[in-house]
PDB file of C-alpha atoms and ligand atoms in Angstrom:
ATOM      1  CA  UNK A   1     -12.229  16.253 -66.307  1.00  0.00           C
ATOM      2  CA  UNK A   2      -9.127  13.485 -65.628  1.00  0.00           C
ATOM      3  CA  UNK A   3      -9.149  11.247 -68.400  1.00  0.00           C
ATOM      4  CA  UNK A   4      -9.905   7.815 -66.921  1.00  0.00           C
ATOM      5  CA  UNK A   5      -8.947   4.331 -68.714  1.00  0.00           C
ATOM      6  CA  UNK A   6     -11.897   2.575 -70.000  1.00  0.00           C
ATOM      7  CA  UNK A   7     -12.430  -1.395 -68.979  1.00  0.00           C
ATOM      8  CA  UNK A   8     -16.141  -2.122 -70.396  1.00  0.00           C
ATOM      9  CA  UNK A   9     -16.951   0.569 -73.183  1.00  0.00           C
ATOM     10  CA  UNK A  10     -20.421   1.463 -73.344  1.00  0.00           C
ATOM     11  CA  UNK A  11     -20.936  -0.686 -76.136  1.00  0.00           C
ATOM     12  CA  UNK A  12     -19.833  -3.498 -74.150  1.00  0.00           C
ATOM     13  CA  UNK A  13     -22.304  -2.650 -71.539  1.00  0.00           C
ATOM     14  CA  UNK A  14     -25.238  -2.316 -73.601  1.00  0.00           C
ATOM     15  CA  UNK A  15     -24.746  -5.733 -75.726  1.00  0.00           C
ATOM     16  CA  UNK A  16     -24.397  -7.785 -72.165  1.00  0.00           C
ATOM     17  CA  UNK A  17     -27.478  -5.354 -70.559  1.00  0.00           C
ATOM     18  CA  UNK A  18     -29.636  -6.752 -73.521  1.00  0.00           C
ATOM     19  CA  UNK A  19     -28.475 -10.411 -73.067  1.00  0.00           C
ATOM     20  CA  UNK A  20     -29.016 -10.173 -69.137  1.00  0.00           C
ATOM     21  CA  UNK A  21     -32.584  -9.038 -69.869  1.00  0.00           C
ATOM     22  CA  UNK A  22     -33.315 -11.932 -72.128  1.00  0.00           C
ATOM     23  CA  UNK A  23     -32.456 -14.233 -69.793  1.00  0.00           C
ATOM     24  CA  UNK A  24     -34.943 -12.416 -66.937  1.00  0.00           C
ATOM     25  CA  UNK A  25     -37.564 -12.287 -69.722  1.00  0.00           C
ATOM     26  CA  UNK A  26     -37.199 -15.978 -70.217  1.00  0.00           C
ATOM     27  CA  UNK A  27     -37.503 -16.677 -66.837  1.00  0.00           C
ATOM     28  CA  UNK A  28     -39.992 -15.319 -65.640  1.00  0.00           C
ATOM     29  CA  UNK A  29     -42.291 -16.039 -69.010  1.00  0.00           C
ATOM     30  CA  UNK A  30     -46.114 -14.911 -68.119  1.00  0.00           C
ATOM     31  CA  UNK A  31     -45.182 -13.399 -64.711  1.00  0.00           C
ATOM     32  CA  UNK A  32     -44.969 -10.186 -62.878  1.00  0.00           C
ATOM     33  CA  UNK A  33     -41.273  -8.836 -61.716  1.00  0.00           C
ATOM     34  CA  UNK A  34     -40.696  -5.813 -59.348  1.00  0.00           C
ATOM     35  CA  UNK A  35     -37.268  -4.424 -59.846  1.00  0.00           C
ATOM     36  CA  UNK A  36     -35.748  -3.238 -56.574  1.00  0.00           C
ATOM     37  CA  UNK A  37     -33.054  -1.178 -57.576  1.00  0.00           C
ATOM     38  CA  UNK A  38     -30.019  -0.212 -54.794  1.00  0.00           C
ATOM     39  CA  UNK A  39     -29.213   3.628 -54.283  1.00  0.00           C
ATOM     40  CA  UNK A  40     -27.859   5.132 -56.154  1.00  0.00           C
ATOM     41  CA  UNK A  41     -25.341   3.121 -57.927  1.00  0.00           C
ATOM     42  CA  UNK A  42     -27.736   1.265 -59.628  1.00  0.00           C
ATOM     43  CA  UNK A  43     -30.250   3.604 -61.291  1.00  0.00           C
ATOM     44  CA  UNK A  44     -29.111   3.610 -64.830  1.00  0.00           C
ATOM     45  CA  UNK A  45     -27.947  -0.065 -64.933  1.00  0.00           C
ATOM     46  CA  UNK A  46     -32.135  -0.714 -63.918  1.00  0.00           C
ATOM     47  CA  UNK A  47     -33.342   2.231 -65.809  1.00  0.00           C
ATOM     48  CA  UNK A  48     -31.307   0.069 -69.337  1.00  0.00           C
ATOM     49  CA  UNK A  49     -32.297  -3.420 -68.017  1.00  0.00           C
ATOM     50  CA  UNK A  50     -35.837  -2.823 -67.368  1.00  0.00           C
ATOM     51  CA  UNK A  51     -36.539  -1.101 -70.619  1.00  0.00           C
ATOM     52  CA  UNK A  52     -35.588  -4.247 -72.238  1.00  0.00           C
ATOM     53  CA  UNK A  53     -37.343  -6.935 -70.423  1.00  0.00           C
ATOM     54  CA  UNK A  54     -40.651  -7.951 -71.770  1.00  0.00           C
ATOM     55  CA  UNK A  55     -42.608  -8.774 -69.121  1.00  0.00           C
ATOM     56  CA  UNK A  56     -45.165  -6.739 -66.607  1.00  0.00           C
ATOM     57  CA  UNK A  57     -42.784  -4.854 -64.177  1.00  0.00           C
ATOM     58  CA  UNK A  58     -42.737  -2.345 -61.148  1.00  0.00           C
ATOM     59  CA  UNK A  59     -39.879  -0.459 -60.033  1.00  0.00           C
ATOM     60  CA  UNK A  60     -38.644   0.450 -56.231  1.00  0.00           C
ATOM     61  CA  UNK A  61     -35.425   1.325 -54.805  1.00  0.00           C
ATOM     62  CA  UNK A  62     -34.109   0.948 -51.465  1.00  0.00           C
ATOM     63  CA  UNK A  63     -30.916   2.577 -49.823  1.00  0.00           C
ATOM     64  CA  UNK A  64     -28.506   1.131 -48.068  1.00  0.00           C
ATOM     65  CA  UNK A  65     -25.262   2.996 -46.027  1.00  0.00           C
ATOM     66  CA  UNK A  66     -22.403   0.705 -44.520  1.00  0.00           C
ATOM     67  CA  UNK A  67     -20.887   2.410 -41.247  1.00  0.00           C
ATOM     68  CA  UNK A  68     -18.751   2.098 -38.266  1.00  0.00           C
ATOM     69  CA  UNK A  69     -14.925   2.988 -39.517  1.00  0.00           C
ATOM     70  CA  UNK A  70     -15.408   3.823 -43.511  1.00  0.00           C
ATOM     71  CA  UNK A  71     -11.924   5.095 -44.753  1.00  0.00           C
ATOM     72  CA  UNK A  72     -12.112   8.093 -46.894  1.00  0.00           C
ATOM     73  CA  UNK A  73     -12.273   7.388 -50.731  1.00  0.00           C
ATOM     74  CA  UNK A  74      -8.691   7.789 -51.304  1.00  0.00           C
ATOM     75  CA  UNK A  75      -8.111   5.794 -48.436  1.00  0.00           C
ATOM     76  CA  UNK A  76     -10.456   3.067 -49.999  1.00  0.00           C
ATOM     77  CA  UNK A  77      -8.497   3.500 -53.195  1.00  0.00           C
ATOM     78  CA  UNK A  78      -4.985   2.684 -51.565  1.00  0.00           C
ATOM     79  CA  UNK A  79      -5.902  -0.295 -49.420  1.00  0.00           C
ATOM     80  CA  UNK A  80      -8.762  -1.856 -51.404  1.00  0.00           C
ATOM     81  CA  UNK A  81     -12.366  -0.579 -50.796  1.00  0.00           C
ATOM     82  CA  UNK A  82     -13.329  -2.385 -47.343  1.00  0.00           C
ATOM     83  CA  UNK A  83     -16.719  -1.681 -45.219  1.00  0.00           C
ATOM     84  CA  UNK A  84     -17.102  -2.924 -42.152  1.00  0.00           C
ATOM     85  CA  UNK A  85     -19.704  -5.134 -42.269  1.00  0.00           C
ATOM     86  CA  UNK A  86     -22.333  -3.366 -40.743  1.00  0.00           C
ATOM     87  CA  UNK A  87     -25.343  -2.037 -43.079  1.00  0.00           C
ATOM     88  CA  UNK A  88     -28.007   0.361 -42.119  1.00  0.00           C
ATOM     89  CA  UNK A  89     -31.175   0.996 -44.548  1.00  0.00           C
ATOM     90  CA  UNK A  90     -31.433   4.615 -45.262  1.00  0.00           C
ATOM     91  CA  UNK A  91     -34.430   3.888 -47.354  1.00  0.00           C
ATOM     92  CA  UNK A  92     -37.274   1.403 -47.442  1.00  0.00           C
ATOM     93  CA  UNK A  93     -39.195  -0.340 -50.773  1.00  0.00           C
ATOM     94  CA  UNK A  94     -42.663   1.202 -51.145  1.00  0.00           C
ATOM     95  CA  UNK A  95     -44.178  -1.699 -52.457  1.00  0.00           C
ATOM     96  CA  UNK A  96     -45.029  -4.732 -50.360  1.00  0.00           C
ATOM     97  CA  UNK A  97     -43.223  -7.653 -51.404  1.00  0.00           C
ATOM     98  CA  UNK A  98     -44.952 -10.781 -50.167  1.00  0.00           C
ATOM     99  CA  UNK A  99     -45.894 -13.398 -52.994  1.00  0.00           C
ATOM    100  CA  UNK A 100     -44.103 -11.403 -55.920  1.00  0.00           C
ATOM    101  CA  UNK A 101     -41.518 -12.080 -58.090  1.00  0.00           C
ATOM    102  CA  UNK A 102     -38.235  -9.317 -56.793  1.00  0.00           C
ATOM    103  CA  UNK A 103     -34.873  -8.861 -58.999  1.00  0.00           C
ATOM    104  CA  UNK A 104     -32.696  -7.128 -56.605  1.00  0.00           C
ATOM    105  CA  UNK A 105     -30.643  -5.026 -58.985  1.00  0.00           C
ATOM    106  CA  UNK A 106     -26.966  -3.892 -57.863  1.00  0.00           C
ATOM    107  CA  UNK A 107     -24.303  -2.099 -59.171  1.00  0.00           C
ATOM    108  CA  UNK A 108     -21.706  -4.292 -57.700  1.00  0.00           C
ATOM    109  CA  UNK A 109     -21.176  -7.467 -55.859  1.00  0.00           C
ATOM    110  CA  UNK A 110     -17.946  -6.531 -53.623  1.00  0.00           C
ATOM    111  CA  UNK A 111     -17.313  -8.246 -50.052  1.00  0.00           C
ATOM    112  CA  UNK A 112     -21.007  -9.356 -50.436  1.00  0.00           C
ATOM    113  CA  UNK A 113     -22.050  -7.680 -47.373  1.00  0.00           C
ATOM    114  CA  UNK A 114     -24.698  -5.543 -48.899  1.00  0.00           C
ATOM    115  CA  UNK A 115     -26.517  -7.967 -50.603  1.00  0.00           C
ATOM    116  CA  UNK A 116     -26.000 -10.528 -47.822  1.00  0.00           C
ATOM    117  CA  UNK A 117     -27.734  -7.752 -45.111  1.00  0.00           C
ATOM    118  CA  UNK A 118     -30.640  -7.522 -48.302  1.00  0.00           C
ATOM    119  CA  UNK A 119     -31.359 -10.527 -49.336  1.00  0.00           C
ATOM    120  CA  UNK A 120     -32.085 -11.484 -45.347  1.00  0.00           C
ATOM    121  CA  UNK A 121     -34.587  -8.325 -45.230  1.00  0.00           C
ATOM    122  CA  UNK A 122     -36.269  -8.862 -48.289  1.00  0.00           C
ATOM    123  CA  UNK A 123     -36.289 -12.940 -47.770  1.00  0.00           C
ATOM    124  CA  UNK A 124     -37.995 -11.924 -44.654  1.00  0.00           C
ATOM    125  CA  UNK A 125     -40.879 -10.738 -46.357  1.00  0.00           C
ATOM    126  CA  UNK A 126     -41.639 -13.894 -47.971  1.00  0.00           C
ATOM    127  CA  UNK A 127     -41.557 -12.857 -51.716  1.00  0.00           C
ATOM    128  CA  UNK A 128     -42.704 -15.574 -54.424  1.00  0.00           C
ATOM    129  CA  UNK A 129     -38.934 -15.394 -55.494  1.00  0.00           C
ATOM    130  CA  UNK A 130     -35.771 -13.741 -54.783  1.00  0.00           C
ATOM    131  CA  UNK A 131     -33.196 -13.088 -57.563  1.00  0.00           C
ATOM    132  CA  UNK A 132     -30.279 -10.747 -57.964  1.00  0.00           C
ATOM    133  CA  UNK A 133     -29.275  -9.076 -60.909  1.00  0.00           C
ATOM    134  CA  UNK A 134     -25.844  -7.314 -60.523  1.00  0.00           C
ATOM    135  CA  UNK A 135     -23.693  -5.717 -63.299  1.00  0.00           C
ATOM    136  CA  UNK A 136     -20.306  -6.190 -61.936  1.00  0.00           C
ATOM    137  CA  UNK A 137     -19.079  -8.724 -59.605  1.00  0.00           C
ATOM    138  CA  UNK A 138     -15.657  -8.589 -57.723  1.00  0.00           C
ATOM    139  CA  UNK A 139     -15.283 -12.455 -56.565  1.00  0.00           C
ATOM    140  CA  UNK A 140     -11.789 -11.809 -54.911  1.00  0.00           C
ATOM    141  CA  UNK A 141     -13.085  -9.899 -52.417  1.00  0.00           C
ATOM    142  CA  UNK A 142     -15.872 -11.631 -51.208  1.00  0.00           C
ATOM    143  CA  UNK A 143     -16.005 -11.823 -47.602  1.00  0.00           C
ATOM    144  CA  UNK A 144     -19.681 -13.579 -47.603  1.00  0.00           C
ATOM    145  CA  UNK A 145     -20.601 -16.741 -49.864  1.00  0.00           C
ATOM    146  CA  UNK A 146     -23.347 -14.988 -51.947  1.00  0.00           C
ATOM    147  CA  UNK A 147     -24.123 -14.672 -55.474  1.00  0.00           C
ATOM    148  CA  UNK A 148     -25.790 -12.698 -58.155  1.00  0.00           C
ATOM    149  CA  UNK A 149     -28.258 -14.978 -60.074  1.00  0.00           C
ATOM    150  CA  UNK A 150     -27.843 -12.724 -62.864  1.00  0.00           C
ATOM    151  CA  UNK A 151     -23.832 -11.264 -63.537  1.00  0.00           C
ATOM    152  CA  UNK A 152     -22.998  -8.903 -66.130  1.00  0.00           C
ATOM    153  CA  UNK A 153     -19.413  -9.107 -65.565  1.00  0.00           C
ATOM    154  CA  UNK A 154     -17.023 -10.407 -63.410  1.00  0.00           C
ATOM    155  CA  UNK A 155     -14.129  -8.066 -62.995  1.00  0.00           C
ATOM    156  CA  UNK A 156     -10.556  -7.917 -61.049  1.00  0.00           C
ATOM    157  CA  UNK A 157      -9.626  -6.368 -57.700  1.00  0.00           C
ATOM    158  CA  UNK A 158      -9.769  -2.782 -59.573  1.00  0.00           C
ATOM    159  CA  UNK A 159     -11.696   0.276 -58.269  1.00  0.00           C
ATOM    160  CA  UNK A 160     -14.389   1.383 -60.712  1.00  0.00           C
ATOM    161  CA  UNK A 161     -16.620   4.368 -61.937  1.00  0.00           C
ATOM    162  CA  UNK A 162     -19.129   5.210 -64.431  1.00  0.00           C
ATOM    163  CA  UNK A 163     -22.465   4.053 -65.510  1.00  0.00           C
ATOM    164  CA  UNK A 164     -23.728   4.927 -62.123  1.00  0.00           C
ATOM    165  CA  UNK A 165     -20.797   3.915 -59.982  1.00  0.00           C
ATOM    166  CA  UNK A 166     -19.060   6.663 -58.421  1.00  0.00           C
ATOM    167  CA  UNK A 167     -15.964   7.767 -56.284  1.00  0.00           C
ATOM    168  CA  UNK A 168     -17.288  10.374 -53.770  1.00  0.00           C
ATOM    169  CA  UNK A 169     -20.331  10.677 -55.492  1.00  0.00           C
ATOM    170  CA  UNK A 170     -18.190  11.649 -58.746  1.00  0.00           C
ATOM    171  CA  UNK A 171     -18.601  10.124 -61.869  1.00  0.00           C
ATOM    172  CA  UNK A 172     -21.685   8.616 -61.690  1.00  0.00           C
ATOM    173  CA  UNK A 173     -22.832  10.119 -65.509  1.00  0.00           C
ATOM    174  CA  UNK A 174     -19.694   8.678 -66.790  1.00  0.00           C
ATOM    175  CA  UNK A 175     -21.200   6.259 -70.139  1.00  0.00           C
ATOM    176  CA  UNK A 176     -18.476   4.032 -69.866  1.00  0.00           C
ATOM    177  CA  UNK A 177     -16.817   1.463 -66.868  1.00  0.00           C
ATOM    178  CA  UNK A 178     -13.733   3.343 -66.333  1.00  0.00           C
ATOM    179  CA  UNK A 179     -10.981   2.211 -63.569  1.00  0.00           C
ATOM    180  CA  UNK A 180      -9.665   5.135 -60.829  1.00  0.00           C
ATOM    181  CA  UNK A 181      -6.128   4.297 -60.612  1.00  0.00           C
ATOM    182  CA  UNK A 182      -4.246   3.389 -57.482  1.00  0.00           C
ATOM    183  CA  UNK A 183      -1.183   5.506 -56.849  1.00  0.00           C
TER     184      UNK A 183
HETATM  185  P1  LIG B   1     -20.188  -4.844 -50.777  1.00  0.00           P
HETATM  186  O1  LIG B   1     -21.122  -4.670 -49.642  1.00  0.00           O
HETATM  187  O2  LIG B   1     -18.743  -4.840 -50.320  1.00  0.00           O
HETATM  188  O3  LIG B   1     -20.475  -5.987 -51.692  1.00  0.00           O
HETATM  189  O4  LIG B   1     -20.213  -3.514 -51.590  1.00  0.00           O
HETATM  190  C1  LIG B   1     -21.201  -3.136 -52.430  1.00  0.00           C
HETATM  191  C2  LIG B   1     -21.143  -1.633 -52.619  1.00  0.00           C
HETATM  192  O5  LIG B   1     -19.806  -1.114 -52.506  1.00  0.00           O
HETATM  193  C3  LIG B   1     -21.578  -1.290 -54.012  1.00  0.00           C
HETATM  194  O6  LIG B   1     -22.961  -1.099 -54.073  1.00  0.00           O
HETATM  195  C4  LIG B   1     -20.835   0.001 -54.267  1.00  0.00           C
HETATM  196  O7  LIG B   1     -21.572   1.076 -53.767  1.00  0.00           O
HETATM  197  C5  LIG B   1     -19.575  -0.113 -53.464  1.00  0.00           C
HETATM  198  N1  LIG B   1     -18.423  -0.508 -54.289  1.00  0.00           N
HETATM  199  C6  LIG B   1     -17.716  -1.642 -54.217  1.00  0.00           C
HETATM  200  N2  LIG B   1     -16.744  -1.681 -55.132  1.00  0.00           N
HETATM  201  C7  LIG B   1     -16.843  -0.508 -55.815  1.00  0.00           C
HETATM  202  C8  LIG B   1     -16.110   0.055 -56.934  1.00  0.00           C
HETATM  203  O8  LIG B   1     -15.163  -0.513 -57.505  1.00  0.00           O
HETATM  204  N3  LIG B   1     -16.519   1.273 -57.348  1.00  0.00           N
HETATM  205  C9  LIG B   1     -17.553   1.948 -56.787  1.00  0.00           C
HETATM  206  N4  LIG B   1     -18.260   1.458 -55.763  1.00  0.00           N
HETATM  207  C10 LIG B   1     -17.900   0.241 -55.287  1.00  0.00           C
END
């Protein structure tokens, strides 16, 4: 496998992971949380963040494609990932979300139009409160003003892979935040 250069070691990951769950436990002190984790990108970011929150929690996960023109990955690579703004849900929460606490939990926080086409939908079904927990955030390329309530860290224009992030669906199992390099 291509040796990829490392920009958050797993070590690094884990010591902000435990911090970032503090904070949620604080937060929400004596209440319920469902964790609404985003396909697939951010199943082991949830699967480390849950484990250390200390409070009474659910999982679901929903699953979101972008569509219309998407570029190939190495297309994505050379000119800077860019989707086109339109979202689709490819898979629905289980659990009802009206009056509950919901983390949204991402892998990423790009252009912002993913989380901007969530948050409406799950806003929508009047939860108790809305909060998003994502691990990385990309602020140069937002194309939509939203935020993560809860950022791991906030990283340069650079494409990314491991700990659940992938380049055509590679990757993924990859412990540590490696960056794919442009040609
Ligand atoms: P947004 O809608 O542009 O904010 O994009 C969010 C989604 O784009 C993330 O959930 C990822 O699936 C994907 N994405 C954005 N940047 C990267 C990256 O550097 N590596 C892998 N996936 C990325």
């Amino acid at each position: 496998m291509t040796e990829l250069k490392i920009l958050i070691s797993r070590e690094q990951i884990a010591t902000r992971v435990t911090a970032m769950a503090a904070d949620i436990t604080r937060d929400f002190a004596g209440e319920q949380v469902i964790f609404v984790g985003v396909l697939k990108g951010a199943a082991i970011f949830l699967s480390d963040l849950a484990r250390q929150v200390k409070l009474e929690a659910t999982f679901d996960f929903i699953g979101v494609s972008s569509y219309g023109n998407r570029p190939s990955p190495a297309q994505e690579l050379k000119s800077g990932w860019d989707s086109t703004g339109e979202v689709r849900l490819t898979k629905d929460a289980d659990q009802s979300m009206q009056g509950k606490n919901v983390i949204l939990v991402e892998d990423i926080l790009d252009t912002g139009l993913t989380l901007t086409y969530l948050k409406k939908l799950i806003l929508a079904r009047q939860p108790k409160t809305f909060r998003i927990a994502a691990l990385l955030d990309k602020p140069s390329r937002r194309k939509q003003p939203i935020q993560a309530d809860y950022v791991g860290f906030s990283i340069p224009d650079e494409f990314v892979v491991g700990y659940g992030l992938d380049y055509a669906e590679r990757y993924r199992n990859l412990p540590d935040i490696c960056v794919v390099p442009r040609e």
